[in-house]
Amino acid sequence: MERYQLFIDGKFCDAESGETRPTVNPGNEEPIALVPVAGKGDTRRAIEAARRSFDEGTWAGMSPKDRAAKLMKVFQILKDKEADIAELESKDGGSTIRKTTMMDAPVGIEHFRLLVELGGSLPTYEPLPWVDFPFVSWNFVNREPIGVCAGIIPWNFPFMMAVWKTAPALIMGNSIVLKPASDTPLTALELAKAIAEADLPPGVFNIVTGSGSVVGPELCTNPMVDKVALTGSTETGRNVMRMASDTVKKVTLELGGKSPTLVLEDADLDIAVDGALFGTFFHAGQVCESGTRCIVPASIYDKFMAKMVERIGHIKIGDPQDFETTMGPVVSKTQLDTVTGYIDIGLKEGANLVCGGRRPTHMEKGFFVEPTIFDGVRNDMRIAQEEIFGPVLSVIRYDEVDEAIRMANDSIYGLGGAVFSRDVPRAIDLAKRIRTGTVWINDYHLLNALAPFGGYKQSGVGRELGPHGLLEYTQVKHIHVDLTADRSKKFWYNYIFND
Ligand code: NAP
Ligand code: MG
């Protein structure tokens, strides 16, 4: 079994305690590799290395173009390892090999390239309006890195999330300490190997695997850390924000969701039904922007539901390493218990179980649950308000579109959502009324490395991806150059001198 190591200050090493932990394949519950369990001391060493490397300024002081050139070497190494990353991602997190081959590995690696190229091309000099009255001055903004960033990531898209934290932090000139989720550290550790091979200055990139409750608080409270970027649950987000507040760290938080899929009467039903199913059941529902509340007009309700039940039969649940499988297990026993717990809650709340709700009978091992649909759901039920993070869809009926929008927005979350309609201008108007960070029209889940992604309300703070996301890894410095040559004409001259 492969035994992975931490990467601190340019060197691979074990945890100080020597402790390791196996990671498990959720498809068959078999261990696949050993990973160090880092403690507070290891985390502190990683933070100190990141601090020292940032303060020395080798990386931060390079031109964005030179940093991009170094990082493109990482991209090339990742590209050569694409098939291995896809396989490892599937084994570690239970994603289908279909998904990791078509998405996690190639798209994650492509996002690395796109973020590096975009970040490398953003100007560090931003002109401000010329000031010539009453005193002539030249003003501009200098974009600077923030310093030491901590990246804390979840288990649902482990490789992609490692890329989304690492590429922006590094291209904008920061140092980073990355903490993967305990259940899925392996592909982030492969990213560390690629970075080691590309020979970045020591301390610029560090990775610490260990428990969120030990490594997390150190990253969020250590005064040497300037920024924390978390993708995780809203509960962890609140915690991180609270811990980071003592030293007033910058935070970006990508948190939970309960996103609405709004179907209009004039929607192409084939596209709307498949889109709603994809929006919910992709990666067994373990996606933060999943469209877990499908809001359907009464006038087409029966037709829509009949088609949905027919189409759900085309989702093939099974061994995630089999290319024919389109839906795998959830990530862990804990997550499986959460999901089945919510199915019980839905039944107790009086929602109608249309299909699913059990363990698939043909899977003896692994953390599997059938794709599950409830209808007759009211938006105030717990299954419509709380994030389940599993393959459970709540269908809600509406009569008037204003009522549908009210329900769509009646949530503490605001991450994603969709409108399905043939009338695109109307769909755009409605998309503007949905209070979430992304709305797809006649589509779902497609994230674009050049477009901002993030949450309204309790779905998060700040944005990732695109120029908006990259600039979250910079500080804005105003530089004012006074051009008045004559001392007596300086603006301050008469304030404290009385000559
Ligand atoms: P989680 O429990 O919040 O964990 C996320 C990360 O935070 C993990 O690395 C975890 O470490 C760490 N962590 C746990 N406790 C911590 C603490 N006290 N201080 C600092 N870090 C701590 O979330 P999850 O269960 O892994 O992921 C599922 C959740 O993430 C869902 O709610 C989902 O909506 C959200 N999510 C959001 C997005 C988005 O972009 N908005 C994307 C993906 C997922 P351990 O693994 O060691 O516990
Ligand atoms: Mg695992």
Coordinates of C-alpha atoms and ligand atoms in Angstrom, one line a residue:
M1 CA 0.0 0.0 0.0
E2 CA 1.4 3.4 -0.9
R3 CA 2.4 5.6 2.0
Y4 CA 2.1 9.3 1.4
Q5 CA 3.9 12.1 3.1
L6 CA 3.4 15.7 4.1
F7 CA 5.1 18.3 2.0
I8 CA 6.6 21.1 4.1
D9 CA 9.2 23.7 3.2
G10 CA 10.1 21.9 -0.1
K11 CA 10.6 18.5 1.5
F12 CA 8.4 15.4 1.9
C13 CA 8.2 14.3 5.5
D14 CA 6.1 12.2 7.9
A15 CA 4.0 13.7 10.7
E16 CA 6.0 14.4 13.8
S17 CA 4.0 11.7 15.7
G18 CA 4.7 9.2 12.9
E19 CA 1.0 8.5 12.9
T20 CA -0.8 7.5 9.7
R21 CA -4.3 6.6 8.7
P22 CA -5.7 4.5 5.8
T23 CA -8.0 6.1 3.3
V24 CA -10.8 3.9 2.1
N25 CA -12.5 3.2 -1.3
P26 CA -16.2 4.0 -0.6
G27 CA -17.2 1.6 -3.4
N28 CA -15.9 -1.5 -1.6
E29 CA -14.7 -0.2 1.8
E30 CA -11.1 -1.5 1.1
P31 CA -8.1 0.6 2.3
I32 CA -6.1 2.1 -0.6
A33 CA -3.2 4.1 0.9
L34 CA -1.7 5.4 4.2
V35 CA -1.7 9.1 4.9
P36 CA 0.1 11.0 7.7
V37 CA -2.0 12.4 10.5
A38 CA -0.5 15.8 11.0
G39 CA -0.9 17.6 14.4
K40 CA -0.6 21.2 15.5
G41 CA 3.2 21.1 15.4
D42 CA 3.3 19.9 11.8
T43 CA 0.8 22.6 10.9
R44 CA 2.8 25.2 12.6
R45 CA 6.0 24.2 10.7
A46 CA 4.1 24.4 7.4
I47 CA 2.8 27.9 8.3
E48 CA 6.3 29.0 9.4
A49 CA 7.7 27.8 6.1
A50 CA 5.0 29.6 4.1
R51 CA 5.6 32.8 6.2
R52 CA 9.4 32.7 5.7
S53 CA 9.1 32.0 2.0
F54 CA 6.6 34.8 1.6
D55 CA 8.7 37.3 3.6
E56 CA 11.9 36.4 1.7
G57 CA 10.0 37.5 -1.3
T58 CA 11.5 35.2 -4.0
W59 CA 8.1 34.0 -5.2
A60 CA 6.1 37.1 -4.4
G61 CA 8.7 39.3 -6.0
M62 CA 8.8 37.4 -9.3
S63 CA 6.9 38.9 -12.2
P64 CA 3.5 37.3 -12.8
K65 CA 4.8 36.1 -16.2
D66 CA 7.7 34.3 -14.5
R67 CA 5.4 32.7 -11.9
A68 CA 3.1 31.6 -14.7
A69 CA 6.0 30.0 -16.5
K70 CA 7.0 28.0 -13.4
L71 CA 3.3 27.0 -12.8
M72 CA 2.9 25.8 -16.4
K73 CA 5.6 23.2 -15.6
V74 CA 3.2 21.9 -12.9
F75 CA 0.4 21.9 -15.5
Q76 CA 2.5 19.8 -17.9
I77 CA 3.4 17.3 -15.1
L78 CA -0.3 17.0 -14.2
K79 CA -1.2 16.6 -17.8
D80 CA 1.1 13.5 -18.0
K81 CA -0.5 12.1 -14.9
E82 CA -4.1 12.7 -16.0
A83 CA -5.2 9.1 -16.2
D84 CA -3.6 8.2 -12.8
I85 CA -5.3 11.2 -11.2
A86 CA -8.7 10.1 -12.6
E87 CA -8.2 6.6 -11.3
L88 CA -7.1 7.7 -7.9
E89 CA -9.9 10.3 -7.6
S90 CA -12.4 7.6 -8.3
K91 CA -11.0 5.1 -5.8
D92 CA -10.5 7.7 -3.0
G93 CA -13.8 9.5 -3.1
G94 CA -16.1 7.1 -4.8
S95 CA -16.7 9.3 -7.8
T96 CA -17.5 7.2 -10.9
I97 CA -14.5 6.6 -13.1
R98 CA -16.7 8.0 -15.9
K99 CA -16.9 11.3 -14.1
T100 CA -13.3 11.5 -13.0
T101 CA -12.1 10.6 -16.5
M102 CA -14.4 13.1 -18.2
M103 CA -14.4 15.8 -15.6
D104 CA -12.3 15.8 -12.4
A105 CA -8.9 15.1 -13.9
P106 CA -9.1 16.8 -17.3
V107 CA -11.2 19.8 -16.2
G108 CA -9.3 20.2 -13.0
I109 CA -6.0 20.2 -14.9
E110 CA -7.4 22.6 -17.5
H111 CA -8.7 24.9 -14.7
F112 CA -5.1 24.9 -13.3
R113 CA -3.9 26.2 -16.7
L114 CA -6.7 28.7 -17.2
L115 CA -6.4 30.2 -13.7
V116 CA -2.6 30.5 -14.1
E117 CA -2.9 32.1 -17.5
L118 CA -5.6 34.5 -16.4
G119 CA -3.9 35.4 -13.1
G120 CA -0.6 35.9 -14.9
S121 CA -2.2 38.4 -17.3
L122 CA -4.1 40.5 -14.8
P123 CA -2.4 43.9 -14.4
T124 CA -0.7 44.7 -11.1
Y125 CA -0.9 48.4 -12.0
E126 CA -4.3 50.0 -12.1
P127 CA -4.4 53.6 -13.1
L128 CA -6.6 56.1 -11.1
P129 CA -7.9 59.4 -12.5
W130 CA -5.3 62.0 -13.0
V131 CA -5.5 64.8 -10.3
D132 CA -4.4 68.3 -11.3
F133 CA -6.4 70.6 -9.1
P134 CA -5.6 72.1 -6.7
F135 CA -2.5 69.9 -6.3
V136 CA -1.0 67.8 -9.1
S137 CA -0.7 64.1 -8.1
W138 CA -0.3 60.8 -9.8
N139 CA -2.4 58.0 -8.2
F140 CA -2.5 54.3 -9.0
V141 CA -3.3 51.0 -7.4
N142 CA -0.7 48.3 -7.0
R143 CA -2.1 44.8 -6.8
E144 CA -0.1 42.8 -4.3
P145 CA -0.3 39.3 -2.9
I146 CA -2.0 38.9 0.5
G147 CA 0.7 36.7 2.1
V148 CA 0.2 33.3 3.7
C149 CA -3.0 31.6 2.6
A150 CA -4.6 28.5 4.1
G151 CA -6.7 26.4 1.8
I152 CA -9.1 24.0 3.4
I153 CA -11.0 21.7 1.1
P154 CA -13.9 19.1 1.1
W155 CA -14.2 15.6 -0.1
N156 CA -16.6 15.9 -3.0
F157 CA -14.3 17.3 -5.7
P158 CA -10.9 16.7 -4.0
F159 CA -8.6 17.4 -7.0
M160 CA -10.6 20.2 -8.5
M161 CA -10.9 22.0 -5.1
A162 CA -7.1 21.6 -4.5
V163 CA -6.6 23.3 -7.9
W164 CA -9.1 26.1 -7.1
K165 CA -7.2 26.9 -3.9
T166 CA -3.6 26.4 -5.1
A167 CA -3.5 27.9 -8.6
P168 CA -5.0 31.3 -7.7
A169 CA -3.0 31.6 -4.4
L170 CA 0.3 30.8 -6.2
I171 CA -0.2 32.8 -9.4
M172 CA -1.1 35.9 -7.5
G173 CA 2.2 35.6 -5.5
N174 CA 1.1 34.1 -2.2
S175 CA 2.4 31.1 -0.2
I176 CA -0.1 28.4 0.7
V177 CA -0.7 25.7 3.2
L178 CA -3.3 23.3 1.8
K179 CA -5.4 21.0 4.0
P180 CA -7.3 18.3 2.1
A181 CA -10.4 16.6 3.6
S182 CA -9.5 13.5 5.8
D183 CA -11.6 11.2 3.6
T184 CA -10.0 12.2 0.3
P185 CA -6.5 13.4 0.5
L186 CA -4.8 11.4 -2.3
T187 CA -5.1 13.6 -5.4
A188 CA -4.2 16.7 -3.5
L189 CA -1.0 14.8 -2.4
E190 CA -0.4 14.0 -6.1
L191 CA -0.7 17.7 -6.8
A192 CA 2.0 18.2 -4.2
K193 CA 4.2 15.7 -6.0
A194 CA 3.8 17.7 -9.3
I195 CA 4.6 20.9 -7.5
A196 CA 7.7 19.3 -5.9
E197 CA 8.9 18.1 -9.3
A198 CA 8.4 21.6 -10.8
D199 CA 10.8 23.0 -8.2
L200 CA 9.1 26.0 -6.8
P201 CA 10.9 27.9 -4.1
P202 CA 10.7 25.9 -0.8
G203 CA 7.8 26.9 1.5
V204 CA 5.7 28.4 -1.2
F205 CA 3.4 25.4 -1.3
N206 CA 2.9 23.1 1.7
I207 CA 0.4 20.3 2.3
V208 CA -0.8 19.1 5.7
T209 CA -3.1 16.1 6.0
G210 CA -4.9 15.7 9.3
S211 CA -8.1 16.2 11.1
G212 CA -10.1 19.3 10.5
S213 CA -10.6 19.8 14.3
V214 CA -6.8 19.8 14.9
V215 CA -5.2 21.3 11.7
G216 CA -8.1 23.6 11.0
P217 CA -8.1 25.7 14.2
E218 CA -4.3 26.2 13.9
L219 CA -4.7 27.4 10.3
C220 CA -7.5 29.7 11.3
T221 CA -5.9 31.3 14.4
N222 CA -2.2 31.4 13.8
P223 CA -1.2 35.1 13.4
M224 CA 1.2 34.2 10.6
V225 CA -1.7 33.3 8.3
D226 CA -3.2 36.2 6.4
K227 CA -6.1 34.5 4.6
V228 CA -8.2 31.4 4.9
A229 CA -10.1 30.0 1.9
L230 CA -12.5 27.2 2.9
T231 CA -14.8 25.1 0.8
G232 CA -17.0 23.1 3.1
S233 CA -20.2 23.1 5.1
T234 CA -21.9 26.2 6.3
E235 CA -21.4 25.1 9.9
T236 CA -17.6 24.8 9.3
G237 CA -17.7 28.2 7.5
R238 CA -19.2 29.9 10.6
N239 CA -16.6 28.2 12.7
V240 CA -13.7 29.3 10.5
M241 CA -15.0 32.9 10.3
R242 CA -15.3 33.0 14.1
M243 CA -11.7 31.6 14.6
A244 CA -10.3 33.9 11.9
S245 CA -11.8 37.0 13.4
D246 CA -9.4 37.2 16.3
T247 CA -6.5 38.1 14.0
V248 CA -8.9 39.7 11.3
K249 CA -7.8 37.3 8.5
K250 CA -9.3 37.7 5.1
V251 CA -11.7 34.9 4.4
T252 CA -13.3 33.4 1.3
L253 CA -15.9 30.8 2.0
E254 CA -17.7 28.5 -0.4
L255 CA -20.3 26.7 1.6
G256 CA -23.5 24.7 1.4
G257 CA -26.6 25.1 -0.8
K258 CA -30.2 24.1 -1.4
S259 CA -30.5 25.3 -4.9
P260 CA -33.8 25.7 -6.8
T261 CA -34.4 24.3 -10.3
L262 CA -37.3 26.3 -11.6
V263 CA -39.3 24.7 -14.5
L264 CA -41.6 27.0 -16.5
E265 CA -44.7 25.8 -18.4
D266 CA -43.0 26.3 -21.8
A267 CA -39.9 24.3 -21.0
D268 CA -38.7 21.6 -23.3
L269 CA -39.7 18.7 -21.1
D270 CA -37.0 16.3 -22.2
I271 CA -34.3 18.8 -21.4
A272 CA -35.9 20.0 -18.2
V273 CA -36.5 16.5 -16.8
D274 CA -32.9 15.3 -17.7
G275 CA -31.5 18.7 -16.5
A276 CA -33.3 18.5 -13.2
L277 CA -32.1 14.9 -12.7
F278 CA -28.5 15.8 -13.6
G279 CA -28.7 18.8 -11.4
T280 CA -29.6 16.6 -8.4
F281 CA -28.0 13.2 -8.9
F282 CA -24.7 14.1 -10.5
H283 CA -22.0 12.7 -8.1
A284 CA -24.8 11.1 -6.0
G285 CA -26.0 14.6 -5.0
Q286 CA -22.7 15.5 -3.3
V287 CA -22.3 18.8 -5.0
C288 CA -22.7 22.1 -3.2
E289 CA -24.7 23.7 -6.0
S290 CA -27.0 20.7 -6.6
G291 CA -30.5 21.6 -7.6
T292 CA -32.2 19.7 -4.8
R293 CA -35.5 21.6 -4.9
C294 CA -37.3 21.2 -8.2
I295 CA -40.1 23.7 -8.5
V296 CA -42.7 22.6 -11.1
P297 CA -45.9 24.2 -12.4
A298 CA -49.2 22.5 -11.6
S299 CA -50.3 22.7 -15.2
I300 CA -47.5 20.2 -16.4
Y301 CA -46.9 18.5 -13.0
D302 CA -48.2 15.0 -13.8
K303 CA -46.5 14.8 -17.2
F304 CA -43.3 16.1 -15.7
M305 CA -43.3 13.6 -12.8
A306 CA -44.2 10.6 -15.1
K307 CA -41.2 11.5 -17.4
M308 CA -38.9 11.9 -14.4
V309 CA -39.7 8.5 -12.9
E310 CA -39.1 6.9 -16.4
R311 CA -35.8 8.7 -16.8
I312 CA -34.5 8.0 -13.3
G313 CA -34.4 4.4 -14.4
H314 CA -31.6 5.3 -16.8
I315 CA -29.2 6.2 -14.0
K316 CA -27.0 3.2 -13.5
I317 CA -25.9 2.7 -9.9
G318 CA -22.9 0.5 -9.2
D319 CA -19.2 0.0 -8.8
P320 CA -17.6 3.4 -9.3
Q321 CA -14.6 1.9 -11.1
D322 CA -16.8 0.4 -13.8
F323 CA -17.1 2.7 -16.7
E324 CA -20.8 1.8 -17.3
T325 CA -21.7 3.1 -13.8
T326 CA -23.2 6.7 -13.8
M327 CA -23.9 7.0 -10.0
G328 CA -21.6 5.6 -7.3
P329 CA -21.8 5.5 -3.5
V330 CA -21.7 8.5 -1.1
V331 CA -18.3 9.1 0.4
S332 CA -18.5 7.5 3.8
K333 CA -20.7 5.6 6.3
T334 CA -21.3 8.9 8.2
Q335 CA -22.6 10.5 5.0
L336 CA -24.7 7.5 4.2
D337 CA -26.3 7.7 7.7
T338 CA -27.0 11.4 7.2
V339 CA -28.7 10.8 3.8
T340 CA -30.9 7.9 5.1
G341 CA -31.7 9.9 8.2
Y342 CA -33.1 12.7 5.9
I343 CA -35.1 10.1 3.9
D344 CA -36.7 9.1 7.2
I345 CA -37.3 12.8 8.1
G346 CA -39.0 13.3 4.7
L347 CA -41.3 10.4 5.3
K348 CA -42.2 11.6 8.8
E349 CA -42.9 15.1 7.5
G350 CA -45.5 13.6 5.2
A351 CA -43.7 14.0 1.8
N352 CA -44.5 11.3 -0.8
L353 CA -41.7 9.0 -1.6
V354 CA -41.9 8.6 -5.4
C355 CA -38.9 6.4 -5.9
G356 CA -35.7 5.2 -4.3
G357 CA -35.1 5.6 -0.5
R358 CA -33.2 2.4 0.1
R359 CA -29.9 0.7 -0.4
P360 CA -29.7 -0.8 -3.9
T361 CA -30.2 -4.5 -3.5
H362 CA -27.5 -5.5 -6.0
M363 CA -24.7 -3.7 -4.0
E364 CA -23.6 -5.7 -1.0
K365 CA -20.7 -3.5 0.1
G366 CA -20.0 0.2 -0.2
F367 CA -21.9 3.3 0.9
F368 CA -24.8 3.2 -1.6
V369 CA -28.2 4.7 -1.6
E370 CA -30.7 4.8 -4.5
P371 CA -31.6 8.0 -6.3
T372 CA -34.6 9.2 -4.3
I373 CA -37.4 11.5 -5.2
F374 CA -40.0 13.0 -2.9
D375 CA -43.0 14.9 -4.2
G376 CA -45.8 16.7 -2.4
V377 CA -43.0 18.6 -0.6
R378 CA -43.7 22.0 1.0
N379 CA -40.8 24.4 0.9
D380 CA -40.9 24.8 4.7
M381 CA -40.2 21.1 5.3
R382 CA -36.7 20.2 6.6
I383 CA -36.0 18.1 3.4
A384 CA -36.5 21.4 1.4
Q385 CA -34.6 23.7 3.8
E386 CA -31.6 21.6 4.9
E387 CA -28.7 20.5 2.9
I388 CA -28.7 16.7 2.6
F389 CA -25.6 16.3 0.3
G390 CA -26.8 13.1 -1.1
P391 CA -29.1 11.8 -3.9
V392 CA -32.4 13.1 -2.7
L393 CA -34.7 15.4 -4.7
S394 CA -37.6 17.4 -3.3
V395 CA -40.3 18.3 -5.9
I396 CA -42.5 21.3 -5.1
R397 CA -45.6 22.3 -7.0
Y398 CA -46.5 26.0 -7.9
D399 CA -49.4 27.8 -9.5
E400 CA -48.0 31.3 -10.2
V401 CA -44.4 32.1 -11.1
D402 CA -44.1 34.8 -8.4
E403 CA -44.9 32.2 -5.9
A404 CA -42.2 30.0 -7.4
I405 CA -39.6 32.8 -7.1
R406 CA -40.6 33.4 -3.5
M407 CA -40.1 29.7 -2.7
A408 CA -36.8 29.6 -4.7
N409 CA -35.6 32.5 -2.5
D410 CA -37.0 31.2 0.8
S411 CA -33.8 29.6 1.9
I412 CA -30.8 30.5 4.1
Y413 CA -28.6 29.4 1.1
G414 CA -27.9 31.1 -2.2
L415 CA -25.4 29.2 -4.2
G416 CA -26.8 28.0 -7.5
G417 CA -30.0 27.3 -9.4
A418 CA -31.6 26.9 -12.8
V419 CA -34.5 28.1 -15.0
F420 CA -35.8 25.8 -17.7
S421 CA -37.8 27.6 -20.4
R422 CA -37.9 28.1 -24.1
D423 CA -38.4 31.8 -23.6
V424 CA -34.8 32.9 -22.9
P425 CA -35.4 36.6 -22.2
R426 CA -38.1 35.7 -19.7
A427 CA -35.7 33.1 -18.1
I428 CA -33.0 35.8 -17.8
D429 CA -35.5 38.1 -16.0
L430 CA -36.3 35.3 -13.6
A431 CA -32.7 34.4 -13.2
K432 CA -32.0 38.0 -12.0
R433 CA -34.7 37.6 -9.3
I434 CA -33.2 34.4 -7.9
R435 CA -30.8 35.4 -5.1
T436 CA -27.9 33.0 -5.8
G437 CA -24.3 33.3 -7.1
T438 CA -24.9 31.3 -10.3
V439 CA -28.1 30.6 -12.3
W440 CA -28.0 28.3 -15.3
I441 CA -30.6 28.6 -18.0
N442 CA -31.5 25.3 -19.6
D443 CA -28.4 23.7 -18.1
Y444 CA -26.9 22.7 -14.8
H445 CA -23.5 22.4 -13.0
L446 CA -21.3 23.8 -15.8
L447 CA -18.7 25.8 -14.0
N448 CA -16.5 28.0 -16.0
A449 CA -12.9 28.8 -14.8
L450 CA -13.3 32.3 -16.2
A451 CA -16.6 33.1 -14.5
P452 CA -17.0 33.8 -10.8
F453 CA -18.5 31.1 -8.5
G454 CA -19.7 31.6 -5.0
G455 CA -22.7 32.2 -2.7
Y456 CA -25.2 34.7 -1.6
K457 CA -26.5 34.6 2.0
Q458 CA -25.2 31.7 4.1
S459 CA -23.7 30.0 1.0
G460 CA -20.5 31.9 1.4
V461 CA -18.3 35.0 1.3
G462 CA -16.3 36.1 -1.8
R463 CA -15.9 34.4 -5.1
E464 CA -13.6 31.8 -6.7
L465 CA -12.6 31.5 -10.4
G466 CA -12.4 34.2 -13.0
P467 CA -10.9 37.6 -12.4
H468 CA -13.2 38.2 -9.4
G469 CA -11.9 35.0 -7.7
L470 CA -8.2 35.7 -8.5
L471 CA -8.4 39.2 -7.1
E472 CA -9.6 37.7 -3.8
Y473 CA -5.9 36.6 -3.5
T474 CA -4.6 40.2 -3.7
Q475 CA -4.4 43.3 -1.6
V476 CA -5.2 46.7 -3.1
K477 CA -2.5 49.3 -2.4
H478 CA -3.1 52.9 -3.3
I479 CA 0.1 54.8 -4.2
H480 CA -0.1 58.5 -4.3
V481 CA 2.8 60.5 -5.8
D482 CA 2.7 64.2 -5.2
L483 CA 4.1 66.2 -8.1
T484 CA 4.3 69.6 -6.6
A485 CA 7.9 70.7 -6.7
D486 CA 7.6 73.8 -4.5
R487 CA 7.5 73.0 -0.8
S488 CA 5.3 76.0 0.0
K489 CA 2.7 74.8 -2.5
K490 CA 2.3 71.4 -0.9
F491 CA -1.2 70.8 0.3
W492 CA -0.1 70.4 3.9
Y493 CA 2.1 73.4 4.1
N494 CA -0.2 75.7 5.9
Y495 CA -1.6 73.0 8.3
I496 CA 1.2 72.8 10.8
F497 CA 3.7 75.5 9.8
N498 CA 3.0 79.2 10.3
D499 CA 6.0 80.8 8.5
Ligands
NAP1 P1 -16.8 20.1 6.2 O1 -17.0 19.1 7.3 O2 -17.1 21.5 6.4 O3 -15.2 19.9 5.8 C1 -14.6 20.7 4.9 C2 -13.2 20.9 5.3 O4 -13.1 21.6 6.5 C3 -12.5 19.5 5.5 O5 -11.1 19.6 5.1 C4 -12.5 19.4 7.0 O6 -11.5 18.6 7.5 C5 -12.3 20.8 7.4 N1 -12.8 21.1 8.8 C6 -13.6 20.4 9.6 N2 -13.7 21.0 10.8 C7 -12.9 22.1 10.7 C8 -12.6 23.1 11.7 N3 -13.2 23.2 12.9 N4 -11.8 24.1 11.3 C9 -11.2 24.2 10.1 N5 -11.5 23.2 9.2 C10 -12.3 22.2 9.5 O7 -17.5 19.7 4.9 P2 -17.5 18.3 4.1 O8 -18.4 17.5 4.9 O9 -16.1 17.8 3.9 O10 -18.0 18.7 2.7 C11 -19.4 18.8 2.4 C12 -19.9 20.2 2.6 O11 -19.1 21.2 1.8 C13 -21.3 20.4 2.1 O12 -22.0 21.1 3.0 C14 -21.2 21.2 0.8 O13 -22.2 22.0 0.5 C15 -20.0 22.0 1.0 N6 -19.3 22.3 -0.2 C16 -19.4 23.5 -0.7 C17 -18.8 23.8 -1.9 C18 -18.9 25.2 -2.5 O14 -18.1 25.5 -3.4 N7 -19.7 26.1 -2.0 C19 -18.1 22.9 -2.6 C20 -18.1 21.6 -2.1 C21 -18.7 21.3 -0.9 P3 -11.8 17.0 7.8 O15 -12.1 16.4 6.5 O16 -10.5 16.5 8.4 O17 -12.9 17.0 8.8
MG2 MG -11.4 7.7 0.7

